[in-house]
Amino acid sequence: MLAQRERLLAEVHMTADELRERAEALSARQLDVWHTVEGIHYLLGRPERGRTVT
């Protein structure tokens, strides 16, 4: 899951923090990535939203 998260973030050239901060103005693709990253955080049981997961 972490590899998928990193690949998706690299694909849109943004960090999770950048996606969170710009959520209202994201393209459809960027919004899809944001929802996927948030889902990965949920599945990993990590409450910190938009933070780098190590």
Short mmCIF file of N, CA and C in Angstrom, two decimals:
data_model
loop_
_atom_site.label_atom_id
_atom_site.label_comp_id
_atom_site.label_asym_id
_atom_site.label_seq_id
_atom_site.Cartn_x
_atom_site.Cartn_y
_atom_site.Cartn_z
N MET A 1 0.81 -1.19 0.00
CA MET A 1 0.00 0.00 0.00
C MET A 1 0.86 1.26 0.00
N LEU A 2 1.93 1.24 0.74
CA LEU A 2 2.78 2.43 0.79
C LEU A 2 3.41 2.73 -0.57
N ALA A 3 3.77 1.68 -1.28
CA ALA A 3 4.35 1.88 -2.61
C ALA A 3 3.31 2.49 -3.55
N GLN A 4 2.08 2.02 -3.45
CA GLN A 4 1.00 2.58 -4.27
C GLN A 4 0.80 4.05 -3.92
N ARG A 5 0.81 4.38 -2.65
CA ARG A 5 0.64 5.76 -2.19
C ARG A 5 1.73 6.65 -2.79
N GLU A 6 2.97 6.21 -2.68
CA GLU A 6 4.08 7.00 -3.19
C GLU A 6 4.02 7.14 -4.71
N ARG A 7 3.65 6.07 -5.39
CA ARG A 7 3.53 6.12 -6.85
C ARG A 7 2.46 7.12 -7.26
N LEU A 8 1.32 7.09 -6.59
CA LEU A 8 0.24 8.01 -6.93
C LEU A 8 0.63 9.46 -6.67
N LEU A 9 1.28 9.72 -5.55
CA LEU A 9 1.70 11.08 -5.24
C LEU A 9 2.73 11.57 -6.28
N ALA A 10 3.64 10.70 -6.66
CA ALA A 10 4.63 11.07 -7.68
C ALA A 10 3.95 11.36 -9.02
N GLU A 11 2.91 10.61 -9.31
CA GLU A 11 2.19 10.77 -10.57
C GLU A 11 1.56 12.15 -10.70
N VAL A 12 1.10 12.73 -9.59
CA VAL A 12 0.48 14.06 -9.63
C VAL A 12 1.45 15.15 -9.20
N HIS A 13 2.70 14.77 -8.92
CA HIS A 13 3.76 15.72 -8.56
C HIS A 13 3.40 16.58 -7.35
N MET A 14 2.83 15.93 -6.33
CA MET A 14 2.44 16.63 -5.10
C MET A 14 2.68 15.74 -3.90
N THR A 15 2.81 16.39 -2.76
CA THR A 15 2.85 15.65 -1.51
C THR A 15 1.42 15.49 -1.00
N ALA A 16 1.22 14.63 -0.03
CA ALA A 16 -0.11 14.48 0.56
C ALA A 16 -0.55 15.81 1.19
N ASP A 17 0.37 16.54 1.80
CA ASP A 17 0.04 17.83 2.39
C ASP A 17 -0.43 18.82 1.32
N GLU A 18 0.25 18.84 0.19
CA GLU A 18 -0.16 19.74 -0.90
C GLU A 18 -1.55 19.38 -1.42
N LEU A 19 -1.82 18.10 -1.55
CA LEU A 19 -3.15 17.68 -1.99
C LEU A 19 -4.22 18.14 -0.99
N ARG A 20 -3.95 17.95 0.29
CA ARG A 20 -4.91 18.34 1.32
C ARG A 20 -5.16 19.84 1.28
N GLU A 21 -4.09 20.62 1.18
CA GLU A 21 -4.21 22.08 1.19
C GLU A 21 -4.94 22.60 -0.04
N ARG A 22 -4.82 21.90 -1.15
CA ARG A 22 -5.42 22.37 -2.41
C ARG A 22 -6.67 21.60 -2.80
N ALA A 23 -7.26 20.87 -1.87
CA ALA A 23 -8.37 19.96 -2.17
C ALA A 23 -9.51 20.60 -2.96
N GLU A 24 -9.81 21.84 -2.68
CA GLU A 24 -10.94 22.49 -3.36
C GLU A 24 -10.66 22.78 -4.83
N ALA A 25 -9.39 22.88 -5.21
CA ALA A 25 -9.05 23.26 -6.57
C ALA A 25 -8.36 22.13 -7.35
N LEU A 26 -8.49 20.91 -6.89
CA LEU A 26 -7.81 19.80 -7.55
C LEU A 26 -8.52 19.37 -8.82
N SER A 27 -7.73 18.85 -9.75
CA SER A 27 -8.31 18.24 -10.95
C SER A 27 -8.98 16.92 -10.53
N ALA A 28 -9.74 16.36 -11.42
CA ALA A 28 -10.40 15.08 -11.12
C ALA A 28 -9.38 14.01 -10.76
N ARG A 29 -8.27 13.94 -11.50
CA ARG A 29 -7.23 12.94 -11.25
C ARG A 29 -6.58 13.16 -9.88
N GLN A 30 -6.25 14.41 -9.59
CA GLN A 30 -5.63 14.73 -8.30
C GLN A 30 -6.59 14.40 -7.15
N LEU A 31 -7.87 14.66 -7.34
CA LEU A 31 -8.85 14.34 -6.31
C LEU A 31 -8.95 12.83 -6.11
N ASP A 32 -8.89 12.07 -7.19
CA ASP A 32 -8.88 10.60 -7.08
C ASP A 32 -7.68 10.14 -6.26
N VAL A 33 -6.51 10.72 -6.54
CA VAL A 33 -5.31 10.36 -5.78
C VAL A 33 -5.50 10.71 -4.31
N TRP A 34 -6.03 11.87 -4.03
CA TRP A 34 -6.24 12.29 -2.64
C TRP A 34 -7.14 11.30 -1.91
N HIS A 35 -8.24 10.91 -2.53
CA HIS A 35 -9.14 9.95 -1.89
C HIS A 35 -8.46 8.60 -1.68
N THR A 36 -7.64 8.18 -2.62
CA THR A 36 -6.91 6.92 -2.47
C THR A 36 -5.90 7.00 -1.33
N VAL A 37 -5.16 8.11 -1.25
CA VAL A 37 -4.18 8.29 -0.18
C VAL A 37 -4.89 8.29 1.17
N GLU A 38 -6.01 8.97 1.27
CA GLU A 38 -6.77 8.99 2.52
C GLU A 38 -7.26 7.58 2.88
N GLY A 39 -7.68 6.82 1.87
CA GLY A 39 -8.10 5.44 2.10
C GLY A 39 -6.96 4.58 2.59
N ILE A 40 -5.78 4.78 2.05
CA ILE A 40 -4.60 4.03 2.50
C ILE A 40 -4.30 4.37 3.95
N HIS A 41 -4.37 5.64 4.31
CA HIS A 41 -4.16 6.04 5.71
C HIS A 41 -5.17 5.34 6.61
N TYR A 42 -6.42 5.30 6.19
CA TYR A 42 -7.47 4.64 6.97
C TYR A 42 -7.16 3.15 7.15
N LEU A 43 -6.83 2.49 6.05
CA LEU A 43 -6.56 1.05 6.11
C LEU A 43 -5.34 0.73 6.97
N LEU A 44 -4.38 1.63 6.99
CA LEU A 44 -3.19 1.42 7.82
C LEU A 44 -3.46 1.79 9.27
N GLY A 45 -4.64 2.34 9.55
CA GLY A 45 -4.99 2.70 10.91
C GLY A 45 -4.23 3.92 11.40
N ARG A 46 -3.88 4.78 10.48
CA ARG A 46 -3.10 5.98 10.84
C ARG A 46 -4.02 7.20 10.79
N PRO A 47 -4.21 7.83 11.94
CA PRO A 47 -5.11 8.98 12.00
C PRO A 47 -4.53 10.24 11.39
N GLU A 48 -3.21 10.34 11.27
CA GLU A 48 -2.61 11.57 10.78
C GLU A 48 -2.90 11.73 9.29
N ARG A 49 -3.72 12.69 8.96
CA ARG A 49 -4.13 12.91 7.59
C ARG A 49 -3.10 13.76 6.87
N GLY A 50 -2.72 13.32 5.69
CA GLY A 50 -1.81 14.09 4.88
C GLY A 50 -0.36 14.05 5.30
N ARG A 51 -0.04 13.30 6.30
CA ARG A 51 1.34 13.23 6.78
C ARG A 51 2.08 12.13 6.05
N THR A 52 3.36 12.25 6.00
CA THR A 52 4.20 11.23 5.38
C THR A 52 4.17 9.98 6.25
N VAL A 53 3.87 8.86 5.64
CA VAL A 53 3.84 7.59 6.35
C VAL A 53 5.15 6.87 6.10
N THR A 54 5.80 6.43 7.18
CA THR A 54 7.07 5.73 7.02
C THR A 54 6.95 4.30 7.48
#
